[in-house]
mmCIF file of C-alpha atoms and ligand atoms in Angstrom:
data_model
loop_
_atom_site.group_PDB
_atom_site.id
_atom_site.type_symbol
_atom_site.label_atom_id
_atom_site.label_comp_id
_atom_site.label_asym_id
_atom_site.label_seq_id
_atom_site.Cartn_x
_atom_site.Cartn_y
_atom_site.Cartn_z
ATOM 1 C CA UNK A 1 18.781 -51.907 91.609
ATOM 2 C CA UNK A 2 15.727 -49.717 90.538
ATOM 3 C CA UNK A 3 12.491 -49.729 92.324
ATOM 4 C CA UNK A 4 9.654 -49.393 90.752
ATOM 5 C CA UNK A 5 5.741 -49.332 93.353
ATOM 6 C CA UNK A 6 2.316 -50.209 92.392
ATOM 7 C CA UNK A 7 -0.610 -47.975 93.514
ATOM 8 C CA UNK A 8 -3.954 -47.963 92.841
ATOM 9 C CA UNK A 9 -6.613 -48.855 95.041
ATOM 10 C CA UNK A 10 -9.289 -50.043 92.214
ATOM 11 C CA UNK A 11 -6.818 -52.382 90.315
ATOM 12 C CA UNK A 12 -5.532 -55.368 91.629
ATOM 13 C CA UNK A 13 -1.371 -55.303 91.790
ATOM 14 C CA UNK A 14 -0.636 -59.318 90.748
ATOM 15 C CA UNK A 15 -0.838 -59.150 87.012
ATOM 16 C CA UNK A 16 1.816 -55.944 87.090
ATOM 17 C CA UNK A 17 3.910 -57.970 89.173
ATOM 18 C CA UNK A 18 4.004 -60.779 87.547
ATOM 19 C CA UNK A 19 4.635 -58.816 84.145
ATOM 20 C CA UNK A 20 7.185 -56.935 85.738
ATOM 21 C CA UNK A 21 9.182 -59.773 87.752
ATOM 22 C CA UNK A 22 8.504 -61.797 84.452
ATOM 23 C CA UNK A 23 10.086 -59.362 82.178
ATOM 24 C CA UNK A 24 12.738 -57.042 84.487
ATOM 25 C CA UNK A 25 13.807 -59.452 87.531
ATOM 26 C CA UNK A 26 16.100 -56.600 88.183
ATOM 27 C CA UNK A 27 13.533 -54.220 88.979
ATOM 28 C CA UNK A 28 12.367 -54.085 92.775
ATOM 29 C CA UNK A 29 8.998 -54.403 93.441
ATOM 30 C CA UNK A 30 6.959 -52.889 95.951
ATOM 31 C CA UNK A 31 2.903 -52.185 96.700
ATOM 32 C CA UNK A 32 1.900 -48.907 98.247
ATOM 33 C CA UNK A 33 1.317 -48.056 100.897
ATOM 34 C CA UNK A 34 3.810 -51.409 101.719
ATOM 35 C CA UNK A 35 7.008 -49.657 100.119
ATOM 36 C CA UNK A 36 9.366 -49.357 103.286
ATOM 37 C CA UNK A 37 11.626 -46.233 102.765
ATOM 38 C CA UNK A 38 9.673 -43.599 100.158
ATOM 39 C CA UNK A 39 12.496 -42.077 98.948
ATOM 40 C CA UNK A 40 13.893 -45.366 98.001
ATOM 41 C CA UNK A 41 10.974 -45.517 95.065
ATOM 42 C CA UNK A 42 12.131 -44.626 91.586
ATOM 43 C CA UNK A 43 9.389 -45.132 89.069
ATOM 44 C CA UNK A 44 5.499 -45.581 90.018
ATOM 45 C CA UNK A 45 2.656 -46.910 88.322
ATOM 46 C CA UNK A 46 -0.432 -45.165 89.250
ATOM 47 C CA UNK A 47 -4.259 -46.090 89.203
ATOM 48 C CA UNK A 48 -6.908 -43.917 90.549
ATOM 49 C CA UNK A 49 -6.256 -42.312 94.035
ATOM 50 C CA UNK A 50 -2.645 -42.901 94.279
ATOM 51 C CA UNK A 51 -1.859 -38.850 95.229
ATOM 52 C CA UNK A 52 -0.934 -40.161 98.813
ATOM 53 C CA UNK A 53 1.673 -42.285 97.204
ATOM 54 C CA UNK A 54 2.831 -39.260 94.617
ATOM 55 C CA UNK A 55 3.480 -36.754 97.483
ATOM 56 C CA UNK A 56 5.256 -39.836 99.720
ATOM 57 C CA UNK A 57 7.686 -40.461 97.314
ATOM 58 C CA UNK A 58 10.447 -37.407 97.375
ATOM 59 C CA UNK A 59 12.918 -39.119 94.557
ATOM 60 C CA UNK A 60 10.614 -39.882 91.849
ATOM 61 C CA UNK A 61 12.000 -40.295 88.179
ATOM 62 C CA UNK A 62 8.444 -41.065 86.612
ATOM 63 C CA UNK A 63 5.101 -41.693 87.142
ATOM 64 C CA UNK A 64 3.412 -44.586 84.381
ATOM 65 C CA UNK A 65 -0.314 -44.107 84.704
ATOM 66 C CA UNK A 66 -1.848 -47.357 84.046
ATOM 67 C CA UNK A 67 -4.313 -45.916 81.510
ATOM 68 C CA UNK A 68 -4.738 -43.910 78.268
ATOM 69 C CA UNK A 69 -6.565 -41.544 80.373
ATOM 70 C CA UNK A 70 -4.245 -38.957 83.616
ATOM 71 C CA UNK A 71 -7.669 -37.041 84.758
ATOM 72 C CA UNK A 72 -7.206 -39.248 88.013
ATOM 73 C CA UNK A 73 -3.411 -37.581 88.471
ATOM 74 C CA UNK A 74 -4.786 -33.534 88.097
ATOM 75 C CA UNK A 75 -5.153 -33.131 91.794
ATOM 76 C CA UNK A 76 -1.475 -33.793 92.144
ATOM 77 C CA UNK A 77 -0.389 -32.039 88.979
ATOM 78 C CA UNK A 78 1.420 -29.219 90.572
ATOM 79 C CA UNK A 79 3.600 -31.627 92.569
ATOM 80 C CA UNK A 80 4.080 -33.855 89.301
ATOM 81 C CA UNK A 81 5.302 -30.335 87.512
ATOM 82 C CA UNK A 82 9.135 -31.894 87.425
ATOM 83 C CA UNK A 83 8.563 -35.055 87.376
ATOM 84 C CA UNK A 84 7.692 -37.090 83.752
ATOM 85 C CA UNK A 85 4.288 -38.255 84.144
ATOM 86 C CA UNK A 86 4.041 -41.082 81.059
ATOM 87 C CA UNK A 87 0.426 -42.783 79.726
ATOM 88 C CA UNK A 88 0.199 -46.045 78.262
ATOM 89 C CA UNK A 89 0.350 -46.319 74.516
ATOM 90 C CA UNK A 90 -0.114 -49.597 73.848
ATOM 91 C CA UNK A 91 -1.655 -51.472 70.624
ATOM 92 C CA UNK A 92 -3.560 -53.639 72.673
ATOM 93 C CA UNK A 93 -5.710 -50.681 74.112
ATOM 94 C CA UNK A 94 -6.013 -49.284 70.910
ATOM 95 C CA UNK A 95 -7.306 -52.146 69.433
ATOM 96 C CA UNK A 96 -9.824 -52.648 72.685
ATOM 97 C CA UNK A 97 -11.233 -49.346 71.790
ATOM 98 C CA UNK A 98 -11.469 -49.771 67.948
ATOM 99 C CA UNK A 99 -13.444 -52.704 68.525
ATOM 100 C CA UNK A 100 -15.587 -51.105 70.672
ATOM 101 C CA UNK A 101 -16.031 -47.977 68.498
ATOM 102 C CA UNK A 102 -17.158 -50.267 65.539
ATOM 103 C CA UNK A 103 -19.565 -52.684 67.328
ATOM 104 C CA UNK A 104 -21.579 -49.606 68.797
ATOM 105 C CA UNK A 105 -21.127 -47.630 65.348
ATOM 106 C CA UNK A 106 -22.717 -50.780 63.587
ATOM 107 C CA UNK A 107 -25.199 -51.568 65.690
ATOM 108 C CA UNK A 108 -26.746 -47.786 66.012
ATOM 109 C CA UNK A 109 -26.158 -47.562 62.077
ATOM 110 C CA UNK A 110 -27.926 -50.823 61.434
ATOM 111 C CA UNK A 111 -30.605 -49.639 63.770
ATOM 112 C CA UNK A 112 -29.980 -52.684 66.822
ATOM 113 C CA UNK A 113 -31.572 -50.178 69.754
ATOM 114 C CA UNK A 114 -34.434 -49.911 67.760
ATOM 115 C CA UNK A 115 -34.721 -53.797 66.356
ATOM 116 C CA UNK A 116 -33.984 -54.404 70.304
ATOM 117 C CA UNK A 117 -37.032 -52.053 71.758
ATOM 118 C CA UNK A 118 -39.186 -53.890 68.621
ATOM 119 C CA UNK A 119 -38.515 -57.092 70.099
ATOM 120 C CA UNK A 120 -39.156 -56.139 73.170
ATOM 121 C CA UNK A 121 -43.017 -55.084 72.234
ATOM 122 C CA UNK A 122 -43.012 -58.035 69.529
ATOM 123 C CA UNK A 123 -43.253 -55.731 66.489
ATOM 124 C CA UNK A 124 -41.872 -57.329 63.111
ATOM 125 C CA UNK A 125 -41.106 -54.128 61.233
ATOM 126 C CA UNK A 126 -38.403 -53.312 58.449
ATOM 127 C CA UNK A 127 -36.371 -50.037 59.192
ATOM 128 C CA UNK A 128 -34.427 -48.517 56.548
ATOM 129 C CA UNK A 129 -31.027 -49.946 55.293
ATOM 130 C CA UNK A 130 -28.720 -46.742 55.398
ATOM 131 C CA UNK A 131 -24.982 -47.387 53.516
ATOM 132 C CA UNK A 132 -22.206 -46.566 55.342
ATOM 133 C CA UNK A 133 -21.324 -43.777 53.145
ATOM 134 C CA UNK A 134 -24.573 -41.765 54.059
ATOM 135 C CA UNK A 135 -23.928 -42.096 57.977
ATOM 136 C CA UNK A 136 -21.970 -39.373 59.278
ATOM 137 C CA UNK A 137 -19.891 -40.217 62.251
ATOM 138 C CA UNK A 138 -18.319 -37.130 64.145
ATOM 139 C CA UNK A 139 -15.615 -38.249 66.541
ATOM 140 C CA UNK A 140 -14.813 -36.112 69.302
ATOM 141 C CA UNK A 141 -10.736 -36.732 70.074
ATOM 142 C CA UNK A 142 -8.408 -37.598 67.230
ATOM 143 C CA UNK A 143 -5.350 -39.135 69.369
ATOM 144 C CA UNK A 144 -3.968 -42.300 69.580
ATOM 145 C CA UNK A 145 -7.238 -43.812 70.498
ATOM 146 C CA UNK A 146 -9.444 -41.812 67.944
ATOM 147 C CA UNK A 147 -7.164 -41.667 64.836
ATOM 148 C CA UNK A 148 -7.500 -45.550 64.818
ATOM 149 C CA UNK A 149 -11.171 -45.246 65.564
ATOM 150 C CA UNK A 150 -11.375 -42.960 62.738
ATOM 151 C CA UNK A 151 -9.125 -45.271 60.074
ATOM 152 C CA UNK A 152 -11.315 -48.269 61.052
ATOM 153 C CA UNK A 153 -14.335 -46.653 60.205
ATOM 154 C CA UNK A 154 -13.182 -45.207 56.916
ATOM 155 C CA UNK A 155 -12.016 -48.441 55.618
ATOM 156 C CA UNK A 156 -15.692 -49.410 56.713
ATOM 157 C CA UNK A 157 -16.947 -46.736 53.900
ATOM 158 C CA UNK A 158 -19.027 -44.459 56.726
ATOM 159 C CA UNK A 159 -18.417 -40.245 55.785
ATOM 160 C CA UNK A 160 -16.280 -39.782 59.170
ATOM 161 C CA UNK A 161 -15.032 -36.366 60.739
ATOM 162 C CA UNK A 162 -13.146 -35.426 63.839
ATOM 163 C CA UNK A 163 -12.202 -33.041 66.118
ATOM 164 C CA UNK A 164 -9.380 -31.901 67.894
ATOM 165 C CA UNK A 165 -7.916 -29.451 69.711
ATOM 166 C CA UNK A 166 -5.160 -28.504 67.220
ATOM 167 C CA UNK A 167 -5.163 -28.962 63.470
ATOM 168 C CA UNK A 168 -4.635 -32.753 62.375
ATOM 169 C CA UNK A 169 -4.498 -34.418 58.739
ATOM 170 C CA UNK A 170 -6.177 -38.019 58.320
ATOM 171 C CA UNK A 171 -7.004 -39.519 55.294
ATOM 172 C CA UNK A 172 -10.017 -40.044 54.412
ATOM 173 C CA UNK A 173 -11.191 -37.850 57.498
ATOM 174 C CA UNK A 174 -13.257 -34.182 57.677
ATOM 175 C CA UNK A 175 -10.927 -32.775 60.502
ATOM 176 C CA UNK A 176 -12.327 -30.412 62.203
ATOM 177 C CA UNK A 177 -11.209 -27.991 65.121
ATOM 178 C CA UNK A 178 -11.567 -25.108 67.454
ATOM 179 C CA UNK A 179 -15.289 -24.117 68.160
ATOM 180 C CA UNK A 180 -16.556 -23.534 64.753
ATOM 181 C CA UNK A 181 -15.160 -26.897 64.145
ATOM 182 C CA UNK A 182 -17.496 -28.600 66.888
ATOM 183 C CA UNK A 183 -20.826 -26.788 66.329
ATOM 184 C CA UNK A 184 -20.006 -28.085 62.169
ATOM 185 C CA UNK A 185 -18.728 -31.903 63.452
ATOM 186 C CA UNK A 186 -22.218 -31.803 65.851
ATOM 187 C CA UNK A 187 -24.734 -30.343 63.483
ATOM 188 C CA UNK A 188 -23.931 -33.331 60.947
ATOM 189 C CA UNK A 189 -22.773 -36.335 63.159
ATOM 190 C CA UNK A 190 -25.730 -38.985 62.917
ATOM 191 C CA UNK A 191 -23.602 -41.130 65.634
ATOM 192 C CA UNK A 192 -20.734 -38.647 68.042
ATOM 193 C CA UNK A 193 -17.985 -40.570 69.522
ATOM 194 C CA UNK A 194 -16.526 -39.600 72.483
ATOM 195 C CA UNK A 195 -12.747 -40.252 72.900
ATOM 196 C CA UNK A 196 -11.361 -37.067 74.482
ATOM 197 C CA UNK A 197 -9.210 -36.824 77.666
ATOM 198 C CA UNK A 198 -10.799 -35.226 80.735
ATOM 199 C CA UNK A 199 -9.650 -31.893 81.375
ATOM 200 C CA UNK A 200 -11.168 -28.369 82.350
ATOM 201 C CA UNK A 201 -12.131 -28.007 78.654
ATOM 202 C CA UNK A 202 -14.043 -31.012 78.139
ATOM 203 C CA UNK A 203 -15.741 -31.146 81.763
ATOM 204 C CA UNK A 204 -19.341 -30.853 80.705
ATOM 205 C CA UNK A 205 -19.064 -30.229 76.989
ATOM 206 C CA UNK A 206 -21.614 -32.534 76.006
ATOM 207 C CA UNK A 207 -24.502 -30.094 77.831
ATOM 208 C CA UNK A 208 -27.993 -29.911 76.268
ATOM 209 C CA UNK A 209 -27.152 -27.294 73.827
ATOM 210 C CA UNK A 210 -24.371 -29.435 72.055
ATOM 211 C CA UNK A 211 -26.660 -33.133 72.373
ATOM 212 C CA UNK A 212 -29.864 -30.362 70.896
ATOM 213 C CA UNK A 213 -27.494 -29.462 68.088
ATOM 214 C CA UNK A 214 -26.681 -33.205 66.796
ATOM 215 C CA UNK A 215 -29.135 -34.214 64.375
ATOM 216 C CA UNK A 216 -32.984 -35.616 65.279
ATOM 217 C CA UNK A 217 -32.480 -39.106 66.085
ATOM 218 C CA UNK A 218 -28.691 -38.950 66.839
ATOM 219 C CA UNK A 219 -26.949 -41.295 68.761
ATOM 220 C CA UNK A 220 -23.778 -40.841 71.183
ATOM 221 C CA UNK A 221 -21.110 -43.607 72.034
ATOM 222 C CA UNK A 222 -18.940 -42.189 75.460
ATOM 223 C CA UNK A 223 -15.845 -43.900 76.101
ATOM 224 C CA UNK A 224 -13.726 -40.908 76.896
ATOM 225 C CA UNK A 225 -14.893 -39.943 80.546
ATOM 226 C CA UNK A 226 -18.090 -40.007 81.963
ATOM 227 C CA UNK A 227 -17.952 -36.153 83.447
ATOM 228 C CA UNK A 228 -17.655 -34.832 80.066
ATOM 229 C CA UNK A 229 -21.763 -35.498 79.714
ATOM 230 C CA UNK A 230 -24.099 -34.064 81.835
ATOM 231 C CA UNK A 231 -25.861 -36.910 82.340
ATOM 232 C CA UNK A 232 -29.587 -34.492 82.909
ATOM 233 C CA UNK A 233 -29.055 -33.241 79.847
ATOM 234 C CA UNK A 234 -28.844 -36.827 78.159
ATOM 235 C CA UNK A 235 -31.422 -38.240 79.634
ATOM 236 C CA UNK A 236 -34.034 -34.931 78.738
ATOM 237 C CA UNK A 237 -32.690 -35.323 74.940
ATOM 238 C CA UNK A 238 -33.057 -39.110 74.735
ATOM 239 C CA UNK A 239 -36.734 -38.748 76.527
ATOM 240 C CA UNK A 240 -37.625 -35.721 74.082
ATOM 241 C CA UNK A 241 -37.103 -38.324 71.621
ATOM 242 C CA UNK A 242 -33.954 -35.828 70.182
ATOM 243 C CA UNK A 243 -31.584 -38.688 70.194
ATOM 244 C CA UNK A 244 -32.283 -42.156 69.794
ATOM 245 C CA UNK A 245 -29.786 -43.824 71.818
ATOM 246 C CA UNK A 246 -26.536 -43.526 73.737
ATOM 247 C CA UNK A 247 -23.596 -46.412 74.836
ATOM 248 C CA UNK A 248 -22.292 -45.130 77.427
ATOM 249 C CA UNK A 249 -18.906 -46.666 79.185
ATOM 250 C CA UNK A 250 -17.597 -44.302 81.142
ATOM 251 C CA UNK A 251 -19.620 -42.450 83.756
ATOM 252 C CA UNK A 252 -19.027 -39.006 86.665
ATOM 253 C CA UNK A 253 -19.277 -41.764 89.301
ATOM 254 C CA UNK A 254 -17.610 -44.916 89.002
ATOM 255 C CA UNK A 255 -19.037 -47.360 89.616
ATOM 256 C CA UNK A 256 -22.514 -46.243 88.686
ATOM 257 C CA UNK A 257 -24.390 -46.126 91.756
ATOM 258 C CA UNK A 258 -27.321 -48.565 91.896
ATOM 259 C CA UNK A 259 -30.816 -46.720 91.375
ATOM 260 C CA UNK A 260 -28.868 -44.505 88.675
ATOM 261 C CA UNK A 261 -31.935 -43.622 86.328
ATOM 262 C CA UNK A 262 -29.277 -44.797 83.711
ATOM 263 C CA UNK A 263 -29.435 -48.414 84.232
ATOM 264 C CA UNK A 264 -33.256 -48.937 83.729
ATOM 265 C CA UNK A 265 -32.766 -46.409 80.878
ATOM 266 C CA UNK A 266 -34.315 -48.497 77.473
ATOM 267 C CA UNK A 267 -32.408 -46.300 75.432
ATOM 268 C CA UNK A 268 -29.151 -46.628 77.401
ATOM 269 C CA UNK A 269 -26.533 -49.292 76.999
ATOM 270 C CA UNK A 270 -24.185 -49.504 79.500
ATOM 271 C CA UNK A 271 -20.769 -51.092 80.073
ATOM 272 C CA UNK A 272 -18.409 -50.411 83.483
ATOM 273 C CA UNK A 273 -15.106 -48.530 81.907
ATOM 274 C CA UNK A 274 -14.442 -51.515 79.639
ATOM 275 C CA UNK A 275 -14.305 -50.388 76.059
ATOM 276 C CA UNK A 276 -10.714 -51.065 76.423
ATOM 277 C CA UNK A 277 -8.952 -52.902 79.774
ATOM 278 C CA UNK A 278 -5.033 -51.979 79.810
ATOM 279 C CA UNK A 279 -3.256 -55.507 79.335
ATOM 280 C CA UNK A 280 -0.183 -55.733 81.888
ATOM 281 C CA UNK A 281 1.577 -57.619 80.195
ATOM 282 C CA UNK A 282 2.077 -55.593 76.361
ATOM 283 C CA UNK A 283 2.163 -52.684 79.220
ATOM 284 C CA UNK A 284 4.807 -53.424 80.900
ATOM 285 C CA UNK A 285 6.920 -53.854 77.681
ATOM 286 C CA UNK A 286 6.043 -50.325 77.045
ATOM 287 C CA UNK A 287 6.439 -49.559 80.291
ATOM 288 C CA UNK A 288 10.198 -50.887 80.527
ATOM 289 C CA UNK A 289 10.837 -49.690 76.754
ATOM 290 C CA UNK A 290 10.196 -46.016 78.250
ATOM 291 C CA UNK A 291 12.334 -46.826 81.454
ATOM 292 C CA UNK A 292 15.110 -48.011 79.536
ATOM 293 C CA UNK A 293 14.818 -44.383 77.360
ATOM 294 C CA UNK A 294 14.654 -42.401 80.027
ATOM 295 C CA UNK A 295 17.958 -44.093 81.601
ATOM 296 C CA UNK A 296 19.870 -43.912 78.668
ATOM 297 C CA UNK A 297 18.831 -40.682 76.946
ATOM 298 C CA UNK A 298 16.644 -38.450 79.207
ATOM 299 C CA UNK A 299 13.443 -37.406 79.278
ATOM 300 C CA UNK A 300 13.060 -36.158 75.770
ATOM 301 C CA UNK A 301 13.731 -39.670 74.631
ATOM 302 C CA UNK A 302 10.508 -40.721 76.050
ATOM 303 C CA UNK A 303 7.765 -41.367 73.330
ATOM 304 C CA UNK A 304 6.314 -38.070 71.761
ATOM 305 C CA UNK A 305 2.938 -37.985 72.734
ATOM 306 C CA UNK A 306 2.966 -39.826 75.843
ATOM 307 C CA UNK A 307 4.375 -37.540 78.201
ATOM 308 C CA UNK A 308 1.429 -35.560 80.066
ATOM 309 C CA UNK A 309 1.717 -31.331 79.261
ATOM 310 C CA UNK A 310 -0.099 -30.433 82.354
ATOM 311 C CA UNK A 311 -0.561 -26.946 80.470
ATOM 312 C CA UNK A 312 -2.910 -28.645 78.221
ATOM 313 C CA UNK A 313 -4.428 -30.540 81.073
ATOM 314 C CA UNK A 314 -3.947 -34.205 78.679
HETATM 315 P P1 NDP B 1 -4.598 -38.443 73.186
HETATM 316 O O1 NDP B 1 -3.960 -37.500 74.148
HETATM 317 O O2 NDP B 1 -3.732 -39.205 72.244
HETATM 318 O O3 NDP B 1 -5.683 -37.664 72.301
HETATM 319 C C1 NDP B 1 -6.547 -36.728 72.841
HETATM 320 C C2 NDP B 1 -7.296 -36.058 71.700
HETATM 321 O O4 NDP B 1 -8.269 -35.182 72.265
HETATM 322 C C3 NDP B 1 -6.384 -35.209 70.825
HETATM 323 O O5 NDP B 1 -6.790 -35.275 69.478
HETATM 324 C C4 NDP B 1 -6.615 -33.811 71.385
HETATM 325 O O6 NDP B 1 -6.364 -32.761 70.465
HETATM 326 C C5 NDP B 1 -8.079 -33.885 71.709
HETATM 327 N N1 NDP B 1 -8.447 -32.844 72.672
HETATM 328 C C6 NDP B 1 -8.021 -32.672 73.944
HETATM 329 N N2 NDP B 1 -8.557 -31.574 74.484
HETATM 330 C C7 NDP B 1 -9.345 -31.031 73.534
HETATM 331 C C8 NDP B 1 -10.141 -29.873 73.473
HETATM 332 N N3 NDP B 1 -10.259 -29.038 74.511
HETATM 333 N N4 NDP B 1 -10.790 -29.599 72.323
HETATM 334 C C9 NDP B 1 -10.674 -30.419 71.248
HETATM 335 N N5 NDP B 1 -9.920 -31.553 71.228
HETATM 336 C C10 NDP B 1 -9.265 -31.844 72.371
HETATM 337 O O7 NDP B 1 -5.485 -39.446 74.051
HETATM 338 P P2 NDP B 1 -5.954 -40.925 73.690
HETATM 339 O O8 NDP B 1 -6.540 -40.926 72.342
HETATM 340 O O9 NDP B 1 -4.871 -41.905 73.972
HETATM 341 O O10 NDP B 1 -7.075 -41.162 74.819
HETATM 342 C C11 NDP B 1 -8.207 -40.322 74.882
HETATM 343 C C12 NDP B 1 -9.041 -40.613 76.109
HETATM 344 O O11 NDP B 1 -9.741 -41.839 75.962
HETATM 345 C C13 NDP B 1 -8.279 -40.804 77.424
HETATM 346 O O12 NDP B 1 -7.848 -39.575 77.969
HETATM 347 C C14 NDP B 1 -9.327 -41.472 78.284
HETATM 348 O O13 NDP B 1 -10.145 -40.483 78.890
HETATM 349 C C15 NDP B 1 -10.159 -42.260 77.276
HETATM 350 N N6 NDP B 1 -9.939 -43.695 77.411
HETATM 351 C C16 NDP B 1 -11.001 -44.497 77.748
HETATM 352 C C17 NDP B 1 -10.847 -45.850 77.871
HETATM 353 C C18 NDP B 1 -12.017 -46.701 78.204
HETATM 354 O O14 NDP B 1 -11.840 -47.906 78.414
HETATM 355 N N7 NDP B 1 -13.224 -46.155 78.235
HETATM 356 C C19 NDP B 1 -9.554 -46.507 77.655
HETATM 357 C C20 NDP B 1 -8.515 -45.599 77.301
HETATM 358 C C21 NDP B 1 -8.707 -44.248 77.188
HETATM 359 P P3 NDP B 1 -4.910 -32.555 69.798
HETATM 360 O O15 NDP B 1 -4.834 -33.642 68.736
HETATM 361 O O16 NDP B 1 -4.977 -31.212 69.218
HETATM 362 O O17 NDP B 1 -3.904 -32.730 70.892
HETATM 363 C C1 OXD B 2 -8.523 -45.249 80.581
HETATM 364 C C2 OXD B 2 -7.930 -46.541 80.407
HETATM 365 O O1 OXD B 2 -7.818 -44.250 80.499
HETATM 366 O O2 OXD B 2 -8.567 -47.532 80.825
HETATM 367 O O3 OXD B 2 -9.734 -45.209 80.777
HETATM 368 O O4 OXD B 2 -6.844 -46.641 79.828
#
């Protein structure tokens, strides 16, 4: 019998369990650091801090990080170097972060921050009606998570572009890449969305100069990672009156500390790293679906796209 351990000290284990002993009895289950014999531990799925776990378990076949996102598995990279380290990729996320995406797109592009800060003062005033096909959206990321974004806000009818790292092809989509490719998706994007994984090249890449090089009256919708924004630089531009507003789910330090100048911020909405919450149970079919590849045809049977290139860092 395989055995498979939960760790993650931020996410609570029973929903994986019951998934798991729900849909593969014939997996063992275990909870770090309660796991008995380490080198009894086949697969792990991995939340936030779980590098004490990694370098306790000697006979590894795969790490599943419970998230989209590996950032919180890059201190143990080197030790994960042989060892298949698999993301979820999972319709249910997807569609989490669509949503999200659109609501935030809509309400900036219908003008809700400022309708919001109107009400606030008691002002009944009329703002402009933009259509969708004069608001430029530039969407930083076009993976899993931002392709869909992207699609969904095509069929909406706003002018959408992307960027990625390497060359992509999307209907109905300006993609964009490499450096010349961000300082052309920033000097036009009305609203930027942020879907990009954490890694050494996106640590701090939305400084001043890049939020000063959006558009007057821009506004930004983070849901990649919160240490991609330098969170001075934000506030100075949204206080200058450069960009209107920001939604901002995903922060340097989670979870925001109270007294952060961000949540008193009236041009700051804030939600705590929800724009999508992994569901354990569609998970864990993907999770067992990649299992049963992996057992039966090897690691390059895993899904294309889900299997962590350390080199790139995503
Ligand atoms: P993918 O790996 O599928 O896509 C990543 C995209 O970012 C790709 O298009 C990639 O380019 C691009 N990219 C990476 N590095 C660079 C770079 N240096 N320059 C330009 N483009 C770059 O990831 P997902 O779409 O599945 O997820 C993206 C991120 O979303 C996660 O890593 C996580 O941080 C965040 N997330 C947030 C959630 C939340 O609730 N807030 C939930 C889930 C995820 P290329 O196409 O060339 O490879
Ligand atoms: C993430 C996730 O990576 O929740 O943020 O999936």
């Amino acid at each position: 019998m395989s055995v498979l351990a939960f760790a993650s000290p931020t996410e609570p284990p029973g929903p994986w369990l019951d998934s798991f002993a729900r849909l593969a009895p014939r997996l063992e289950l275990r909870v770090w650091p309660d796991v008995g014999e380490p080198a009894e531990v086949d697969y792990l799925l991995a939340w936030n801090a779980a590098a004490d776990a990694i370098r306790a378990m000697p006979n590894l076949k795969a790490v599943f990080s419970l998230g989209a996102g590996v950032d919180h598995l890059q201190e143990v990279a080197a030790e994960l170097a042989c060892i298949p380290v698999v993301r979820i990729k999972d319709q249910a996320l997807t569609e989490g972060i669509t949503e999200y995406v659109v609501y935030h797109v809509l309400g900036f592009h219908r003008h809700m921050h400022r309708y919001r800060a109107q009400q606030r003062e008691q002002v009944w005033r009329e703002l402009p009606q933009t259509r969708p096909g004069d608001r430029r959206v530039g969407i930083l990321g076009l993976g899993v998570l931002g392709q869909d974004a992207a699609r969904a806000l095509v069929a909406l009818g706003f002018d959408v572009s992307g960027w990625s790292r390497t060359p992509r092809q999307i209907e109905g989509v300006r993609c964009l890449h490499g450096d010349a490719g961000l300082d052309q998706l920033l000097r036009d994007a009305q609203i930027l969305v942020c879907l990009l994984p954490l890694t050494e090249q996106t640590r701090g890449l939305l400084n001043r100069a890049r939020l000063e090089g959006l558009p007057e009256g821009a506004c930004l919708v983070n849901a990649g990672r919160g240490a991609q924004l330098v969170e001075a630089d934000l506030i100075s531009c949204l206080d200058s009156g450069h960009l209107e507003g920001a939604a901002l789910d995903v922060f340097a330090r989670e979870p925001l500390p109270p007294g952060h100048v961000f949540w008193d911020h009236p041009k700051i909405q804030i939600t705590p790293h929800v724009a999508s919450i992994t569901n354990p149970d569609t998970s864990t079919r993907y999770i067992l679906e990649q299992i049963e590849r992996l057992n039966t045809a090897g690691v390059t049977a895993l899904e294309a796209g889900t299997v962590v290139d350390w080199h790139r860092g995503y």
